[in-house]
PDB file of C-alpha atoms in Angstrom:
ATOM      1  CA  UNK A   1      -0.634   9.369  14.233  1.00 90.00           C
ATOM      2  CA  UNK A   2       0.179   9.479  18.096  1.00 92.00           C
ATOM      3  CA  UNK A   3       2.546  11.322  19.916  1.00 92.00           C
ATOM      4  CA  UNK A   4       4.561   8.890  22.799  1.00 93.00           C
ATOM      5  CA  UNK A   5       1.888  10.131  24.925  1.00 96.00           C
ATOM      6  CA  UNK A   6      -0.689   8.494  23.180  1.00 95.00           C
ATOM      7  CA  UNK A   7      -2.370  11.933  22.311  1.00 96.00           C
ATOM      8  CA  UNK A   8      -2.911  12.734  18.869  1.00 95.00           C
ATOM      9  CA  UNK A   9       0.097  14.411  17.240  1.00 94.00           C
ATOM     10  CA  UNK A  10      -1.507  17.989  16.132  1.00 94.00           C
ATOM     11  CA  UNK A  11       1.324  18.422  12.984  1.00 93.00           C
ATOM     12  CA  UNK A  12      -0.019  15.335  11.430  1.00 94.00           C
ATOM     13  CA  UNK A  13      -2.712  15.721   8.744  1.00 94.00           C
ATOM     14  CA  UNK A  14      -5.799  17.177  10.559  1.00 94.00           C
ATOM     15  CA  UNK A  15      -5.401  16.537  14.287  1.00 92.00           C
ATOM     16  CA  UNK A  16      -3.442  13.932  14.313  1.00 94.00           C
ATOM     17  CA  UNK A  17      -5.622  11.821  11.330  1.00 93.00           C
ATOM     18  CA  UNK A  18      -4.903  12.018   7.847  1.00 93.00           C
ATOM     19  CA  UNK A  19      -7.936  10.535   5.145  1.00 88.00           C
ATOM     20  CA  UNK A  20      -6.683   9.251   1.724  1.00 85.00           C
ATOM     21  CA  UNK A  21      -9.390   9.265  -1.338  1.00 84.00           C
ATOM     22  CA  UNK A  22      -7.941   6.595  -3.696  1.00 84.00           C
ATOM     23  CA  UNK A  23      -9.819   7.586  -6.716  1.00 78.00           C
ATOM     24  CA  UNK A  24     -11.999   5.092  -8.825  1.00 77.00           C
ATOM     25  CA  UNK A  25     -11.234   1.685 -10.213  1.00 77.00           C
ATOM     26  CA  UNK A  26      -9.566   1.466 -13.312  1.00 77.00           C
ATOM     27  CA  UNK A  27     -12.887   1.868 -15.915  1.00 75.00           C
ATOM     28  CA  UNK A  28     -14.944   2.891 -12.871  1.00 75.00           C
ATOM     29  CA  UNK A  29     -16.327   6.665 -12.946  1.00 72.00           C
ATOM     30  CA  UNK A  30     -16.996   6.677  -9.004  1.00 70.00           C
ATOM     31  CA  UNK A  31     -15.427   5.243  -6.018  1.00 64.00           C
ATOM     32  CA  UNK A  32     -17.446   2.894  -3.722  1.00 71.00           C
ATOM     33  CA  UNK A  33     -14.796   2.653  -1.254  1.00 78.00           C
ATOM     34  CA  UNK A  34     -11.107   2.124   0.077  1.00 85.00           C
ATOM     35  CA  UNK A  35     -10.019   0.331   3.240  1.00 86.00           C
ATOM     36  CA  UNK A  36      -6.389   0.341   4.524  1.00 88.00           C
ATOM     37  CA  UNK A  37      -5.040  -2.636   5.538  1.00 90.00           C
ATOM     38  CA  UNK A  38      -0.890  -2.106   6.558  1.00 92.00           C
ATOM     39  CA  UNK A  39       1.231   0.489   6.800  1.00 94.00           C
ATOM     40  CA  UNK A  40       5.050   0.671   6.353  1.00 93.00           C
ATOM     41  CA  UNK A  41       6.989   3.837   7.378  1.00 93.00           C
ATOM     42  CA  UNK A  42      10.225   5.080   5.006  1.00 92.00           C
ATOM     43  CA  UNK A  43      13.764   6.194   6.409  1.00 92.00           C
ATOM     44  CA  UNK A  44      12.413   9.665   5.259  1.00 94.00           C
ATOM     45  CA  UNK A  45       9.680   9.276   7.556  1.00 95.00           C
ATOM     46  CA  UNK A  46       7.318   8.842   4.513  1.00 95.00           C
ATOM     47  CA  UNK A  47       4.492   6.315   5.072  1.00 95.00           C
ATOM     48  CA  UNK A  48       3.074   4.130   2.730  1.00 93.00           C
ATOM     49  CA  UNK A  49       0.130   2.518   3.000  1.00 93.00           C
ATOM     50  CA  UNK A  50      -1.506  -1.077   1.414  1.00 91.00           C
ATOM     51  CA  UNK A  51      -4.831  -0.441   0.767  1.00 89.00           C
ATOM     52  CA  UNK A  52      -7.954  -1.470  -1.560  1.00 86.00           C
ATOM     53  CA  UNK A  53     -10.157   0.744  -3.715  1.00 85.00           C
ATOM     54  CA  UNK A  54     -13.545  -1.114  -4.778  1.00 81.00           C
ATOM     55  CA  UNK A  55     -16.354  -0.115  -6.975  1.00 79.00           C
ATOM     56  CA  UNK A  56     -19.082  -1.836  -5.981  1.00 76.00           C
ATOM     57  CA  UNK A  57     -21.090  -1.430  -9.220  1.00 78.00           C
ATOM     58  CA  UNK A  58     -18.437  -3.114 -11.536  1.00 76.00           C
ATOM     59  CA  UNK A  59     -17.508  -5.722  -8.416  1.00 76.00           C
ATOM     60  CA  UNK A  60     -13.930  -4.974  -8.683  1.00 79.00           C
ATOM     61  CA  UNK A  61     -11.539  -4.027  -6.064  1.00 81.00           C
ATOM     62  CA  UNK A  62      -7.962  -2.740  -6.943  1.00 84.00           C
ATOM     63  CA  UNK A  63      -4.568  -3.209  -4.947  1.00 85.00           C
ATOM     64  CA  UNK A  64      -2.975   0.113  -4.123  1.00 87.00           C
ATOM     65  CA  UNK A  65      -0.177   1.666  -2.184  1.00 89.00           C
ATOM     66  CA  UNK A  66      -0.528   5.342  -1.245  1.00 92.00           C
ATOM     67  CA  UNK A  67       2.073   7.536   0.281  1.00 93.00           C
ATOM     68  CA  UNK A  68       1.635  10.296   2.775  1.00 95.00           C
ATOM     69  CA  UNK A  69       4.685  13.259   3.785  1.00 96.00           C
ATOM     70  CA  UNK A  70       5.444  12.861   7.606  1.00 95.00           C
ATOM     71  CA  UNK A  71       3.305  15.509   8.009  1.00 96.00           C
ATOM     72  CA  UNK A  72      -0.039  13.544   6.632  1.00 95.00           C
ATOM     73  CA  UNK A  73      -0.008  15.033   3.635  1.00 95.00           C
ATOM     74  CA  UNK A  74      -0.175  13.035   0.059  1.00 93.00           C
ATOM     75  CA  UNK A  75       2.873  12.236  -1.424  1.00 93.00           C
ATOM     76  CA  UNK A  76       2.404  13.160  -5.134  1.00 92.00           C
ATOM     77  CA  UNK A  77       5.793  12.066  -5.792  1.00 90.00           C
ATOM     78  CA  UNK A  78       5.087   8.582  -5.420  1.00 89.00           C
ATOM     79  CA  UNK A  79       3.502   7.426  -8.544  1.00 85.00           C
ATOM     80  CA  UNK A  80       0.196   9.079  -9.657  1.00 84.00           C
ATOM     81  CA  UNK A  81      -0.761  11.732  -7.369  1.00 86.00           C
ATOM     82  CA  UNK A  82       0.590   9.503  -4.322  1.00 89.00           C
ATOM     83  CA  UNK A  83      -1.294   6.174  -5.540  1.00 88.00           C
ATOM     84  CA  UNK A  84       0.464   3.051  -7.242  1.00 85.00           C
ATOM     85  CA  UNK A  85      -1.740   0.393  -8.677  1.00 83.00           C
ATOM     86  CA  UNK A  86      -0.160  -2.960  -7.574  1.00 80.00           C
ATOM     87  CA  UNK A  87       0.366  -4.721 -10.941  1.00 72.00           C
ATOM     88  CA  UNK A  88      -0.755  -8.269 -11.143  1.00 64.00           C
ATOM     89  CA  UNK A  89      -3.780  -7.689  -9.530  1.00 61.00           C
ATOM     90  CA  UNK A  90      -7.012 -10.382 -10.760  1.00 55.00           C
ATOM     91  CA  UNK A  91     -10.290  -9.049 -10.200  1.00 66.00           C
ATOM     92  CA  UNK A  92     -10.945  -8.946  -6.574  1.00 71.00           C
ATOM     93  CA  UNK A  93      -7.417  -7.415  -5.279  1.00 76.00           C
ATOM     94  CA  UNK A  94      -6.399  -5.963  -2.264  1.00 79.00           C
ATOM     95  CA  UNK A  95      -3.033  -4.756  -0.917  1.00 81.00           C
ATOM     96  CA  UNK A  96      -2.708  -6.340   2.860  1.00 82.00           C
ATOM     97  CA  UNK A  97       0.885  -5.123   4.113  1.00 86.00           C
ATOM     98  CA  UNK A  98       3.661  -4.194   2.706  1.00 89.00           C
ATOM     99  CA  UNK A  99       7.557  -3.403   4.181  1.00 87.00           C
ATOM    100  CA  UNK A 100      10.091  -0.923   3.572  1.00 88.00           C
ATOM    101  CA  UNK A 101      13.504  -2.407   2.766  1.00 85.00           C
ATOM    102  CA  UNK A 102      16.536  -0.783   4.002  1.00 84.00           C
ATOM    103  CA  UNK A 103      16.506   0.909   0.199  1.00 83.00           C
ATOM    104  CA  UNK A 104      13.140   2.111   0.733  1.00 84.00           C
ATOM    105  CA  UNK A 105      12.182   0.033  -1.861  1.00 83.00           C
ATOM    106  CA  UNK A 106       8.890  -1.455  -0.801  1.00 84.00           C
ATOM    107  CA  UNK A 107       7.226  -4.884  -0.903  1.00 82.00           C
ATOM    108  CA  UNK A 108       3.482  -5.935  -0.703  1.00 81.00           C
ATOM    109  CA  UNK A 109       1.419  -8.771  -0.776  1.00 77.00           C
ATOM    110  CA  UNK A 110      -2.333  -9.593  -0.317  1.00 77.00           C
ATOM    111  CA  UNK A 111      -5.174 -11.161  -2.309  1.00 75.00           C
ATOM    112  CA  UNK A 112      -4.703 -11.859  -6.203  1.00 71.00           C
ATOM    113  CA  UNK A 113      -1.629 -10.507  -6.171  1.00 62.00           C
ATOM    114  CA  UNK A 114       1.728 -11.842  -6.382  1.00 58.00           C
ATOM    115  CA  UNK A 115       4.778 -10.820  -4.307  1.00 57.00           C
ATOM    116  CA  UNK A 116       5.479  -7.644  -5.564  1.00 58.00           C
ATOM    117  CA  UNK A 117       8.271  -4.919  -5.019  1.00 52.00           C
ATOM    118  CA  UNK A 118       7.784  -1.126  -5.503  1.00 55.00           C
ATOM    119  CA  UNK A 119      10.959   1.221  -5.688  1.00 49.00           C
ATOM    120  CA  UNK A 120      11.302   4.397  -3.628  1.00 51.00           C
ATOM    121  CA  UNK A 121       9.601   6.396  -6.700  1.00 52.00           C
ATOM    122  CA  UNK A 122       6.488   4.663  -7.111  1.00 56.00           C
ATOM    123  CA  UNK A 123       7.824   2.374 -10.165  1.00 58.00           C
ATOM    124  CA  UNK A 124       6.352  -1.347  -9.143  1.00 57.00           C
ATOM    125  CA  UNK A 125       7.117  -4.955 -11.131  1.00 53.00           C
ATOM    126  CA  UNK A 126       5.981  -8.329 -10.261  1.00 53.00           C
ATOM    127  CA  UNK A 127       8.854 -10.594  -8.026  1.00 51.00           C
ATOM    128  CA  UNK A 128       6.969 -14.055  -7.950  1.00 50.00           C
ATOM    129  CA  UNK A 129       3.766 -15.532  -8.910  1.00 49.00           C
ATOM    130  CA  UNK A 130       0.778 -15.993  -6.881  1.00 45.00           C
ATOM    131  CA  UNK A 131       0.304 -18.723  -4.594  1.00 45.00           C
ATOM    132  CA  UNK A 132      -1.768 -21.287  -5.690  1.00 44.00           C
ATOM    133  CA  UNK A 133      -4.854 -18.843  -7.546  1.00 46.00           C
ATOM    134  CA  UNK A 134      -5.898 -15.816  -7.482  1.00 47.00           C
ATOM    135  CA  UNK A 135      -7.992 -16.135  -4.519  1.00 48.00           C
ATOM    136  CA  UNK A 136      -5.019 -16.692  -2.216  1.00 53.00           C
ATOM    137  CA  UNK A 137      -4.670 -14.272   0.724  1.00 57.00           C
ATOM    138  CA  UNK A 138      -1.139 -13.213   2.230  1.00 60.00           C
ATOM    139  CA  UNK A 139      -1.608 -11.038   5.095  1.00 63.00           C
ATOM    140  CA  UNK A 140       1.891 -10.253   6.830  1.00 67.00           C
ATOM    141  CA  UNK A 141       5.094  -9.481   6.106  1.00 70.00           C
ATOM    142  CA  UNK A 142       8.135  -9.207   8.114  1.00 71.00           C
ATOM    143  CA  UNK A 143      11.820  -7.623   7.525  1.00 74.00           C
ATOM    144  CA  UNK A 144      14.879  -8.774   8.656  1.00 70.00           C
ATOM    145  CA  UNK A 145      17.149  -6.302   9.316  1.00 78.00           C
ATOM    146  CA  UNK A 146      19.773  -8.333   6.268  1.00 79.00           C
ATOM    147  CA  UNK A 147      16.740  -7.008   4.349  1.00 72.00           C
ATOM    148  CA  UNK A 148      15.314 -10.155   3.531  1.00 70.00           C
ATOM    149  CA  UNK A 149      11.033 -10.432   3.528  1.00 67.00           C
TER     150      UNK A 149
END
């Protein structure tokens, strides 16, 4: 996180960077690896970010949302420990972006997922199907401010 200076902001996380561990794939014993892709920030100031966890012996990545405090910190509120699996997800899954409504409810999309919507505590149900397969890839998401995605 920056400060308007563009310097890092020293409350946030450690120097200004905060590092999530997403925890293994569901089945896995070890993770291989997460990458963020989007973030969305709360009217709390609570950020939420769409993310991936892989485990590159099983070949599986997962579609997540984690949430961190304004301060950097994890949210453990916010589903398990801080982490919601995106549900839908088919085999190779990742979360892209994802918006925060004016409810703080949330809404993601990426690959093998379908639209999905996440409520303020973590809770997360399907909205619409995937696109086409499973292989489709949304990347972006915008909100209007009558809250529609």
């Amino acid at each position: 996180k920056f400060s308007a200076d563009g310097s890092p902001d020293p409350a946030f996380g450690t120097g200004g960077a905060a590092f999530l561990e997403l925890g293994p794939v569901t089945g896995g014993t070890a993770a291989s690896g997460d990458d963020a892709f989007g973030v969305a920030v709360q009217s709390d100031g609570r950020i939420v970010v769409a993310a991936a966890r892989a485990d590159l012996t099983l070949q599986l990545n997962e579609a997540v949302l984690a949430r961190l405090g304004p301060d950097g910190t994890r949210d453990t509120t916010f589903g398990d420990d801080g982490a919601v699996l995106v549900p839908g997800a088919v085999g190779v899954a990742s979360a892209f972006d994802v918006v925060a409504l004016g409810s703080d409810d949330l809404v993601t999309v990426g690959r093998g997922i379908p639209f999905v919507q996440v409520s303020r505590n973590g809770r997360a149900q399907a909205i619409s199907p995937v696109f086409g397969n499973s292989q489709e890839r949304l990347f972006g998401l915008r909100r209007f401010p009558d809250d529609r995605v």
